[in-house]
Short mmCIF file of C-alpha atoms in Angstrom, two decimals:
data_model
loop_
_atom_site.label_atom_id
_atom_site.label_comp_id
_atom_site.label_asym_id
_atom_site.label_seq_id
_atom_site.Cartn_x
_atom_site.Cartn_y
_atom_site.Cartn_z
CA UNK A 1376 38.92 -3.43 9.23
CA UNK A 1377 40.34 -0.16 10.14
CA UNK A 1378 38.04 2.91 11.53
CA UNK A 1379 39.00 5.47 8.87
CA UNK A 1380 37.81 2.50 6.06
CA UNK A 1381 34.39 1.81 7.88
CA UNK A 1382 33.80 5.81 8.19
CA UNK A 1383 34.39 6.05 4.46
CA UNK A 1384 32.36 3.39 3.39
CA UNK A 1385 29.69 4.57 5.67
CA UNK A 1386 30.10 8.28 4.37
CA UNK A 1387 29.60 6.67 0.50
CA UNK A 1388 26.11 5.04 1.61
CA UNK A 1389 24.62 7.79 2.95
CA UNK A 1390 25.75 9.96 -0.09
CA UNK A 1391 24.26 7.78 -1.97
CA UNK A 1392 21.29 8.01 -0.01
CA UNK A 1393 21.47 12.17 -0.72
CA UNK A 1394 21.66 11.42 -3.97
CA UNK A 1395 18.67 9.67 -4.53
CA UNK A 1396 16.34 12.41 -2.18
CA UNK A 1397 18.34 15.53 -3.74
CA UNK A 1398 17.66 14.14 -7.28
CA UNK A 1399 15.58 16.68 -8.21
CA UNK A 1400 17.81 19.54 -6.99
CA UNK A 1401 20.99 18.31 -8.03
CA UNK A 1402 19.58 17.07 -11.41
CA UNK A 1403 21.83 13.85 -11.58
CA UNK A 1404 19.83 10.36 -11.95
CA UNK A 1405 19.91 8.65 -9.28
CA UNK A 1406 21.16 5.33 -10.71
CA UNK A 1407 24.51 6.87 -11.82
CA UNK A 1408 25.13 8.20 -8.33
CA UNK A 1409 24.33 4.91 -6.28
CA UNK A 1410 25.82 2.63 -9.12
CA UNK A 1411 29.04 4.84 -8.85
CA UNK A 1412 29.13 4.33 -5.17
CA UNK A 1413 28.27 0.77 -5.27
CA UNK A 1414 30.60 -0.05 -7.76
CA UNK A 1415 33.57 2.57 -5.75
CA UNK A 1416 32.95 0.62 -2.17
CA UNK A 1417 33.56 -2.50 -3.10
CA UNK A 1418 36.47 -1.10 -4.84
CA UNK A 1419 37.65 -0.03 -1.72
CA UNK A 1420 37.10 -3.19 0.37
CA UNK A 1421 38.88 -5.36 -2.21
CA UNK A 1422 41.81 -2.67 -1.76
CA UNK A 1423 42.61 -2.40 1.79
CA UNK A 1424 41.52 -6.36 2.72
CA UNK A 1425 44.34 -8.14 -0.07
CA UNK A 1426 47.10 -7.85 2.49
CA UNK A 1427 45.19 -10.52 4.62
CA UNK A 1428 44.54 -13.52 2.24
CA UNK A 1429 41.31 -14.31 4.63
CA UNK A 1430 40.38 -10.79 4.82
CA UNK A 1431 40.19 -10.73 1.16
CA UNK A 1432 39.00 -14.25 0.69
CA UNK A 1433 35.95 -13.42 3.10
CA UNK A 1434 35.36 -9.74 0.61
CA UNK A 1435 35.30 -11.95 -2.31
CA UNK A 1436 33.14 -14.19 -0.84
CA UNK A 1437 30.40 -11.50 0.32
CA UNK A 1438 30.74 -10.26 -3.20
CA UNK A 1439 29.55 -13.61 -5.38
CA UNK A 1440 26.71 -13.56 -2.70
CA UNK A 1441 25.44 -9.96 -3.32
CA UNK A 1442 26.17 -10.29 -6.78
CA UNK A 1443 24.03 -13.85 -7.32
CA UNK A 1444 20.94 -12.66 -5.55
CA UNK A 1445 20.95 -9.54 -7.89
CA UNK A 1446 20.94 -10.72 -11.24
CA UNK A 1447 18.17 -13.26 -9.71
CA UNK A 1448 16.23 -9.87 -8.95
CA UNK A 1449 17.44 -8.13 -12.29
CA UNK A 1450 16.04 -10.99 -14.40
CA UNK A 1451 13.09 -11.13 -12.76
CA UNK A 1452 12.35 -7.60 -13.45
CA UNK A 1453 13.97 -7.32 -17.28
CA UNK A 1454 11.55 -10.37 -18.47
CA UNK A 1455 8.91 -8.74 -16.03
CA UNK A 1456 8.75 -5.75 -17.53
CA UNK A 1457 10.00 -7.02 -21.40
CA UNK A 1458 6.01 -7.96 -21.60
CA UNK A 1459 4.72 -4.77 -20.45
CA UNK A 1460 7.04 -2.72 -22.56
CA UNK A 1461 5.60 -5.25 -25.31
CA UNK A 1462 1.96 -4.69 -24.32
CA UNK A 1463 1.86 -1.22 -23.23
CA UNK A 1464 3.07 -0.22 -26.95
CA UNK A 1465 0.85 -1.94 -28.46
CA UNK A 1466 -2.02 0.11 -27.09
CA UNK A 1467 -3.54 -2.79 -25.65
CA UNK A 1468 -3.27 -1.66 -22.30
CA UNK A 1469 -5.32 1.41 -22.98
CA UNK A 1470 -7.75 -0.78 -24.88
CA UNK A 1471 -8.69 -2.29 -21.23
CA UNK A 1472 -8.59 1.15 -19.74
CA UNK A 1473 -11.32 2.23 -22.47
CA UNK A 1474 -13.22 -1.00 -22.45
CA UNK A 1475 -14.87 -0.71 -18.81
CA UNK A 1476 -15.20 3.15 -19.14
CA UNK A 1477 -18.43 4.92 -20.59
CA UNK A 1478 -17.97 8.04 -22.42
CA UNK A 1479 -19.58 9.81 -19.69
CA UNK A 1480 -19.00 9.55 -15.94
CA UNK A 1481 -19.37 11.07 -12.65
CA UNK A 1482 -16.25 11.94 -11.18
CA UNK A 1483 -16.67 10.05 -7.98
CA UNK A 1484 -17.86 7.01 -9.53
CA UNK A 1485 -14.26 7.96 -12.06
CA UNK A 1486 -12.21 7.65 -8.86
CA UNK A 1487 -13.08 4.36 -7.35
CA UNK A 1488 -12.69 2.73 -10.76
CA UNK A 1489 -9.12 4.71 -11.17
CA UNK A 1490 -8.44 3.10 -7.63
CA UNK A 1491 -9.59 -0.29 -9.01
CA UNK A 1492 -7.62 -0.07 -11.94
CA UNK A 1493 -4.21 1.07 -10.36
CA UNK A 1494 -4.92 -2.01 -7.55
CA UNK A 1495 -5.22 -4.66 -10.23
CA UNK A 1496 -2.83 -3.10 -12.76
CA UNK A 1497 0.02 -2.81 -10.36
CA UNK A 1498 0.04 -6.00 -9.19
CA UNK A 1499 0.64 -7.13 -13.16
CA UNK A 1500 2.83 -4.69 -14.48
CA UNK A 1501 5.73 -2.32 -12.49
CA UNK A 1502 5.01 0.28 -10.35
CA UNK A 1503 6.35 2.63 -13.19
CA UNK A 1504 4.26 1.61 -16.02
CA UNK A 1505 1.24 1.10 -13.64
CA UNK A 1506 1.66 4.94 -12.58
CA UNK A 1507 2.28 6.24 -16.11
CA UNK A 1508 -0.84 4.76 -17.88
CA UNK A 1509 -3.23 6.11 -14.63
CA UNK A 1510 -1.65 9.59 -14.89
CA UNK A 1511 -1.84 9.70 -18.43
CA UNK A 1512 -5.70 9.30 -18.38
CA UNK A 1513 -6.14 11.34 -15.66
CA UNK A 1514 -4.58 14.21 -17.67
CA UNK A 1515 -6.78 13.52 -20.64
CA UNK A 1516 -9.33 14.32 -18.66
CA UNK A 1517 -8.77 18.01 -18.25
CA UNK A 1518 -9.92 18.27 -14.73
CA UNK A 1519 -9.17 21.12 -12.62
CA UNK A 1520 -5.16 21.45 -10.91
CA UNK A 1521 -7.14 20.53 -7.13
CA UNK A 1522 -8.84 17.59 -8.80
CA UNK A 1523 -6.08 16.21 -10.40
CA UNK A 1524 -3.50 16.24 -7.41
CA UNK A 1525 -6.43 14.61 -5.82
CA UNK A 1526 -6.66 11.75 -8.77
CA UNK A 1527 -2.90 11.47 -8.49
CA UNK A 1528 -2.41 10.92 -4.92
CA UNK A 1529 -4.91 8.57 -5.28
CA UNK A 1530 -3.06 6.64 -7.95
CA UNK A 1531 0.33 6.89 -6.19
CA UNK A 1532 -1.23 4.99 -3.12
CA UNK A 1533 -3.35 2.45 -4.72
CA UNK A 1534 -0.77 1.54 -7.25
CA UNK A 1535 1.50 1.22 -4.01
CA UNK A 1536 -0.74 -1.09 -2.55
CA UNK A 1537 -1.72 -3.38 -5.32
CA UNK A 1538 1.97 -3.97 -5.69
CA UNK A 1539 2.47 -5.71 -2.20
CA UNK A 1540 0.44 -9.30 -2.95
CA UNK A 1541 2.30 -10.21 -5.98
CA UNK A 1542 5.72 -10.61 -6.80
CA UNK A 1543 5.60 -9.31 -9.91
CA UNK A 1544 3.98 -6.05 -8.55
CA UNK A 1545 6.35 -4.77 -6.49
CA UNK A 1546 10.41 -5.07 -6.08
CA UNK A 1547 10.19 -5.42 -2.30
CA UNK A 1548 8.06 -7.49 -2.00
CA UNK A 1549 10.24 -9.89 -4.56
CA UNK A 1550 13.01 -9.31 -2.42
CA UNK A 1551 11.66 -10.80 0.60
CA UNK A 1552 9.85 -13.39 -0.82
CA UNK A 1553 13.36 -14.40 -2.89
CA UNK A 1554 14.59 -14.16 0.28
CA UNK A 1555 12.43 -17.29 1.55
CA UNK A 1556 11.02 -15.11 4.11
CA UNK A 1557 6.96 -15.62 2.48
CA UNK A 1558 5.33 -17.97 0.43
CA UNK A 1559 3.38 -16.84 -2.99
CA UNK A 1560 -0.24 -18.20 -1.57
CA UNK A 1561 0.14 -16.43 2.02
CA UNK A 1562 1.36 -13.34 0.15
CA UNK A 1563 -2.17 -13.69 -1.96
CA UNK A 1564 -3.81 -12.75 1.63
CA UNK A 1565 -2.32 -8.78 1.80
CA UNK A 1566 -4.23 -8.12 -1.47
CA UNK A 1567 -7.53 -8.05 1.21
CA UNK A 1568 -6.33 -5.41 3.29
CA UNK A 1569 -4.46 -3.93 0.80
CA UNK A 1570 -7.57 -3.17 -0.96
CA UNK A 1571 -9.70 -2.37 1.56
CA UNK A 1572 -7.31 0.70 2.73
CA UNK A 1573 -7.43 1.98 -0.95
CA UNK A 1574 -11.14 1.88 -0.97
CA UNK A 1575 -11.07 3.78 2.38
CA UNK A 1576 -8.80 6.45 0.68
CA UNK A 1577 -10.99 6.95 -2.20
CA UNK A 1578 -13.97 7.32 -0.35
CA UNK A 1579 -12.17 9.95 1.98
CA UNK A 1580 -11.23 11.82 -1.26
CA UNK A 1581 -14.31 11.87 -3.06
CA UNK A 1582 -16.30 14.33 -0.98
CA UNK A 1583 -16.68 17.10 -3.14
CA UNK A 1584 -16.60 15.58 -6.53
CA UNK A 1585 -20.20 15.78 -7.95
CA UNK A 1586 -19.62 16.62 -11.61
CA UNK A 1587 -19.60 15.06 -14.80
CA UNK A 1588 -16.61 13.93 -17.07
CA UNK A 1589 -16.45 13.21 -21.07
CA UNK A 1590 -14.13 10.37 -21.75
CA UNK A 1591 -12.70 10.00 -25.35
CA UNK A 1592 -12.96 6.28 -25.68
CA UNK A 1593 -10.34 5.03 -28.11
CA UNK A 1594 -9.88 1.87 -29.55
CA UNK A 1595 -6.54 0.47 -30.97
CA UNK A 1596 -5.48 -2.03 -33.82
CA UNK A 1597 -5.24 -5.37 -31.81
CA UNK A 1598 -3.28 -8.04 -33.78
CA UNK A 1599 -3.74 -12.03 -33.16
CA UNK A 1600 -0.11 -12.15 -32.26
CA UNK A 1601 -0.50 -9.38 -29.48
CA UNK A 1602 -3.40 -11.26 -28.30
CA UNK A 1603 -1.21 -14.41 -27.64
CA UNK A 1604 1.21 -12.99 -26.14
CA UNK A 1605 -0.66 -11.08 -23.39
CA UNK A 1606 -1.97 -14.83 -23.22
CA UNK A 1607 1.52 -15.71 -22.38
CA UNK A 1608 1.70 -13.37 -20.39
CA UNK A 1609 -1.06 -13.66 -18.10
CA UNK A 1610 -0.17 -17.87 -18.39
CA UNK A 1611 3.16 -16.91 -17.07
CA UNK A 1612 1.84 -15.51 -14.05
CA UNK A 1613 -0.18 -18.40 -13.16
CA UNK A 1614 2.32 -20.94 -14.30
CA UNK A 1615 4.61 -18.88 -11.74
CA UNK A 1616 2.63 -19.05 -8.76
CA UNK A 1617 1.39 -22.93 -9.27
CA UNK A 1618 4.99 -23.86 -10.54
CA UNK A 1619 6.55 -22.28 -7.59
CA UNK A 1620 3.60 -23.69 -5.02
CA UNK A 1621 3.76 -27.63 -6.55
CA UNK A 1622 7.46 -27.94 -7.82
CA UNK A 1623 9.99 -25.35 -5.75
CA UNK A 1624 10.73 -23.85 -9.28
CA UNK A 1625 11.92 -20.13 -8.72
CA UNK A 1626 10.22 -17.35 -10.76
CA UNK A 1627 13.00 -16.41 -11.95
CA UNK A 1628 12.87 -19.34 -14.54
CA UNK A 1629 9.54 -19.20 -15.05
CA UNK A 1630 9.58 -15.50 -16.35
CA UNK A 1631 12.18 -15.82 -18.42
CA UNK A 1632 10.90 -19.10 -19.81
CA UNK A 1633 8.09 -16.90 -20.44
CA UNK A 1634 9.74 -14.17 -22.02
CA UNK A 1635 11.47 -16.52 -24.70
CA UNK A 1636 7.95 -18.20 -25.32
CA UNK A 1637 7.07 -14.26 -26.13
CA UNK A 1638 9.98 -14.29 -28.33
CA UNK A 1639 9.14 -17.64 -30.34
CA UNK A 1640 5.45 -16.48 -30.54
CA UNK A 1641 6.66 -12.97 -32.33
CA UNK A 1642 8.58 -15.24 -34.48
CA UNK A 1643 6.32 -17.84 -35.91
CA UNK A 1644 3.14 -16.04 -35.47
CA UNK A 1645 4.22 -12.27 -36.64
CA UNK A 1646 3.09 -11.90 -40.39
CA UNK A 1647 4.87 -8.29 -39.72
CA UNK A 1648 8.74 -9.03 -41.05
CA UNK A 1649 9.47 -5.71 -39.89
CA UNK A 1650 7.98 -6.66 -36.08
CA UNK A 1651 9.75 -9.97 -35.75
CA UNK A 1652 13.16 -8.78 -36.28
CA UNK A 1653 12.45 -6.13 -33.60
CA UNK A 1654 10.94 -8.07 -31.25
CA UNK A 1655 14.14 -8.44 -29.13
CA UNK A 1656 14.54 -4.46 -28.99
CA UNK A 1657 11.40 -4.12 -26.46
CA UNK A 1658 14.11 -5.14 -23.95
CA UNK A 1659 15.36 -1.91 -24.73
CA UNK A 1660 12.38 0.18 -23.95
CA UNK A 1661 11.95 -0.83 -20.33
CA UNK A 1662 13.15 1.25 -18.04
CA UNK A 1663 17.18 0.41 -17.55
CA UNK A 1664 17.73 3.08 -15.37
CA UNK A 1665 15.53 1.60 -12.70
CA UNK A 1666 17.45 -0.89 -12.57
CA UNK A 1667 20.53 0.29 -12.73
CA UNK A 1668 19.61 2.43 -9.48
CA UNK A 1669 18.53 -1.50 -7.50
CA UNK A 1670 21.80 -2.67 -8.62
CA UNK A 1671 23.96 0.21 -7.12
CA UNK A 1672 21.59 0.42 -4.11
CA UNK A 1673 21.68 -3.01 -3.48
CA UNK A 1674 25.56 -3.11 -4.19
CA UNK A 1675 25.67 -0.67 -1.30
CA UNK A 1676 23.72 -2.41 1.06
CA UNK A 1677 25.65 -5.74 0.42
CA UNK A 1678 28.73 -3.53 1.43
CA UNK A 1679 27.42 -2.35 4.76
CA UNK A 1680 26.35 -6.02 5.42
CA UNK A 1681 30.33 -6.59 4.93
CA UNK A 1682 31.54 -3.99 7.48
CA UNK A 1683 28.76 -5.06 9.67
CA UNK A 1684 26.67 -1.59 10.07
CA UNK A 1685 23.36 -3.10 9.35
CA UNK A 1686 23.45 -4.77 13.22
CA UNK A 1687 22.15 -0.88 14.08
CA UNK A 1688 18.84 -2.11 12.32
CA UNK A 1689 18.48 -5.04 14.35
CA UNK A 1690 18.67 -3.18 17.82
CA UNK A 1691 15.41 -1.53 16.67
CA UNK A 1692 14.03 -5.05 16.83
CA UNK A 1693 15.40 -5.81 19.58
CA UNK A 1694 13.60 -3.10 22.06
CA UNK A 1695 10.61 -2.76 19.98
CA UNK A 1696 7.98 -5.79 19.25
CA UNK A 1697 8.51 -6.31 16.06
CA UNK A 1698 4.81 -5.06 14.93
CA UNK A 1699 5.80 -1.58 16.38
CA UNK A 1700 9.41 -1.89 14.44
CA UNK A 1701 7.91 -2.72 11.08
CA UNK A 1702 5.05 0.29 11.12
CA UNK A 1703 7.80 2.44 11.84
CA UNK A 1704 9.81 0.77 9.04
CA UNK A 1705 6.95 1.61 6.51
CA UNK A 1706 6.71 5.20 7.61
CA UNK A 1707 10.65 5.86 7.21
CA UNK A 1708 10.10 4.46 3.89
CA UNK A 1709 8.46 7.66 2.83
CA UNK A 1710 11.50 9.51 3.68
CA UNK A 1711 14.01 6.55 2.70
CA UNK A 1712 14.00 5.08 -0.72
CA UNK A 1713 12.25 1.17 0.02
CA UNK A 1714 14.10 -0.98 -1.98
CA UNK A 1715 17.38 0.51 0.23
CA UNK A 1716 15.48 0.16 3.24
CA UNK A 1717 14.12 -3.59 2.65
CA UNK A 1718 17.55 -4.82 1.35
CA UNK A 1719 19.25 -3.94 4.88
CA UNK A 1720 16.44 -5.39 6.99
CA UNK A 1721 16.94 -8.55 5.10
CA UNK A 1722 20.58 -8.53 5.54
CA UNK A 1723 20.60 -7.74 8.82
CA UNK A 1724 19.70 -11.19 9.96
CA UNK A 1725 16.10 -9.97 11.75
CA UNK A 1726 13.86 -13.12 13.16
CA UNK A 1727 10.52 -12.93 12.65
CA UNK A 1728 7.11 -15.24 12.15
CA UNK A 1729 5.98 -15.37 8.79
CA UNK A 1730 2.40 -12.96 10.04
CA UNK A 1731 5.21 -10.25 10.72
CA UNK A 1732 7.33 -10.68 7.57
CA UNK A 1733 3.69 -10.29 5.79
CA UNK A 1734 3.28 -7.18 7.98
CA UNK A 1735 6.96 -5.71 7.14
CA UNK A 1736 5.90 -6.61 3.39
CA UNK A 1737 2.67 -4.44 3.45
CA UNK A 1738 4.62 -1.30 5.22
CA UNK A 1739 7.68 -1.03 3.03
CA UNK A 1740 5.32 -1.78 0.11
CA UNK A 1741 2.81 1.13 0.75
CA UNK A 1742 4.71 3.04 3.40
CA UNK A 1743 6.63 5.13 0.68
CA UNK A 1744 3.11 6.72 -0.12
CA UNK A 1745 3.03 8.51 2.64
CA UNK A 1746 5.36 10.81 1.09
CA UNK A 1747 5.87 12.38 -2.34
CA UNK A 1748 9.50 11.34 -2.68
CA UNK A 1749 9.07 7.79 -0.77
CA UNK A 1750 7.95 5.59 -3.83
CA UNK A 1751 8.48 5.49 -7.80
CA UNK A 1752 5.20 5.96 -8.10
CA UNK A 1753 5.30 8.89 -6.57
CA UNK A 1754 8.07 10.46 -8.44
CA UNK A 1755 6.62 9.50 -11.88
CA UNK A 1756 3.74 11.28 -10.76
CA UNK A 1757 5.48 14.33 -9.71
CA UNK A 1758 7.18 14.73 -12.80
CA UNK A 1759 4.07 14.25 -15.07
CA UNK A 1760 1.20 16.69 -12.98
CA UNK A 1761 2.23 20.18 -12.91
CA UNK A 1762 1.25 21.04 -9.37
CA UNK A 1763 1.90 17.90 -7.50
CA UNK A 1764 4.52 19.09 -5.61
CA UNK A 1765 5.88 18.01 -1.73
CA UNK A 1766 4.02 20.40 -0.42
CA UNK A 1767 0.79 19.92 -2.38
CA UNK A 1768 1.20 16.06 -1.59
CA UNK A 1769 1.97 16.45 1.70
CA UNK A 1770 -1.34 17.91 2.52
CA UNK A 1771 -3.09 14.34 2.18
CA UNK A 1772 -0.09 12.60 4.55
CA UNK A 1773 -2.52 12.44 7.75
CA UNK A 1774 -5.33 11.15 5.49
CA UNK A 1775 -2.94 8.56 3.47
CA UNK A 1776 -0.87 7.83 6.87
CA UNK A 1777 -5.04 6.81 8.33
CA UNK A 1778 -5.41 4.18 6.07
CA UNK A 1779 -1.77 2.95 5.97
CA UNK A 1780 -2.23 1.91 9.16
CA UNK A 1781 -5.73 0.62 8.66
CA UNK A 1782 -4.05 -1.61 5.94
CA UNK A 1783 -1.17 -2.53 8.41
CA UNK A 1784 -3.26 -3.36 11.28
CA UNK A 1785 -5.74 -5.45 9.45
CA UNK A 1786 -2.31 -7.05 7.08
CA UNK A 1787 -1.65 -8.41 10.95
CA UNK A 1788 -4.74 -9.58 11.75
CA UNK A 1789 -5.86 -11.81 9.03
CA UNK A 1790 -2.15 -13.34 8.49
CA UNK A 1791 -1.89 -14.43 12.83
CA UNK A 1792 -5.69 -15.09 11.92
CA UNK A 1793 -4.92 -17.50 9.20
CA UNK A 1794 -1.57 -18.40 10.41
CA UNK A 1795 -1.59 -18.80 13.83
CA UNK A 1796 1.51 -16.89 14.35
#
């Protein structure tokens, strides 16, 4: 491969990588820009390799690769978030939301069951939808603009961290399991520490918040067929992790059995003629643009795992202990998007014990909290609170940077604890 090439194809990656920090400023989505690039450098390599018929036979090659493991990670996440899209319109998301909340609360006690909520929710749903249904209440609320960035930092961290123990809460932490690096039952054990570092955030945050809060409790419409198929849903879940434990099946197949069992339920149970022929178009309400934006960043990190850039990553490994390397990892996450950031550790071939993959799972899971900009969660946020800004945000980082590395340290503990390694 010539010089001029790699400098090209480096220059497109870390334009991309502009482009998804500069969003805001530049006001073009971020999945056009890194599916553009993605798409364009892989353009490029098919160009200037067909001269050499093993050149271009070896580009083809690294192509079907990056392209299987995506649409293994795209399916995942269109069923995945199919039944939110399903539930969440169907108000029966906000139905649990109203059903352990009294119409009258302190605000303290209101933040540690916000944390709660965010914890468990995100592990269920997306990052995205977990976010937007914990804002949205927050805002109801009508607290003051220092109260709410306070509620909403919260939210961005704990829905952060309840992501990291489940593959269906979080992207990277589906990538690196997918990747064979974790098993579902040791990933299970991060939900501990995970959890403990939220509660120690929410106790930092509450000083100060002594008064009292009216809650407009709301109750939605609840049909038999919605009930089954959050039953399905939740049964998918389960089915996944035992099916995957006992048999070697991939989630993968599991969700999407699971999302046609959805389907078939809508259409045998739904006395609504109207519902069952839409039933399909709740594909169409999840959010494509997410994942258009892992499919062009991914694209471009299969393309620097072609030209052979991502061996930089490993010399971090290589003169720090790999503990050291993945806290650091975690905290450039909050100024590098994660899914970007996991997808070249992955590719780059790093060799690690299963306690330290755990440990690189927690950091590039909650790391991007640490910063505004460093998670989805965080963005979503951004956009929905007036005054949650950078600089607002950034005024918690030593506090949320404490407990990310109480969650880190005691992530490594109890998986060499349990694990021996």
């Amino acid at each position: 491969m010539s010089e001029v090439l790699q400098i090209v194809l480096i220059s497109l990656a870390v334009l991309a990588l502009l482009g998804v920090v500069l969003e805001d400023i530049i006001h073009v989505n971020k999945a056009k820009i890194t599916l553009f690039l993605g798409t364009f450098s892989w353009f490029l390599l098919y160009v200037f390799h067909s001269g050499s018929p093993e050149e271009a036979e070896a580009v083809a090659i690294g192509f079907e690769e990056n392209v299987a493991e995506i649409a293994s990670l795209w399916l995942f996440l269109v069923a995945a978030m199919t039944f939110v899209a399903y539930l969440n319109k169907k108000g029966m998301i906000e139905n649990v939301i109203h059903l352990f909340l009294p119409r009258q609360i302190k605000e303290r006690s209101l933040l540690f069951l916000t944390a709660i909520f965010c914890f468990i929710f995100s592990s269920l749903a997306d990052n995205i939808t977990a976010t937007l249904v914990s804002v949205t209440l927050i805002l109801s609320l009508n607290l003051s603009t220092k109260k709410t960035i306070r509620f909403a930092t919260l939210v961005v961290f704990a829905v952060n961290s309840g992501g990291v123990s489940l593959i269906t809460g979080d992207v990277t932490t589906l990538m690196i399991f997918l990747d064979g690096k974790v098993n579902i039952l040791d990933l299970l054990m991060l939900s501990l520490p995970a959890f403990t570092a939220v509660m120690v955030l929410a106790l930092l945050l509450s000083r100060g918040l002594n008064d009292t809060v009216e809650i407009n409790i709301r109750h939605n419409e609840v049909r038999p067929v919605d009930l089954m198929i959050a039953g399905a849903f939740l049964c998918t879940i389960v089915t996944t992790i035992v099916a995957n434990v006992l048999f070697g099946i991939p989630p993968v197949l599991m969700f999407l059995l699971g999302m046609a069992t959805m389907f078939l339920i809508a259409r045998f149970f739904d006395s609504d003629e109207k519902e069952e022929q839409q039933i399909l178009e709740y594909i169409r309400v999840i959010e494509f643009e997410t994942l258009l934006f892992f499919l062009g960043i991914l694209l471009l990190v299969g393309m620097l795992k072609e030209i052979e850039v991502l061996d930089a990553i490993v010399r971090m490994y290589e003169i720090l202990p790999p503990t050291l390397a993945n806290f650091l990892m975690g905290v450039l996450s909050s100024a590098i998007d994660n899914v970007p950031l996991t997808a070249a550790l992955l590719k780059a071939g790093i060799v690690m014990t299963e306690a330290e993959w755990l440990g690189l799972t927690y950091a590039v899971g909650v790391g991007g909290s640490l910063l505004v900009i460093g998670s989805a969660a965080g963005i979503v946020a951004m956009s929905k609170v007036d005054g949650l800004t950078f600089g607002s945000y950034a005024r918690y980082s030593f506090v949320l940077l404490l407990v990310y590395a109480i969650g880190y340290a005691a992530s490594i503990g109890l998986a060499q604890l349990v694990l021996g390694n």
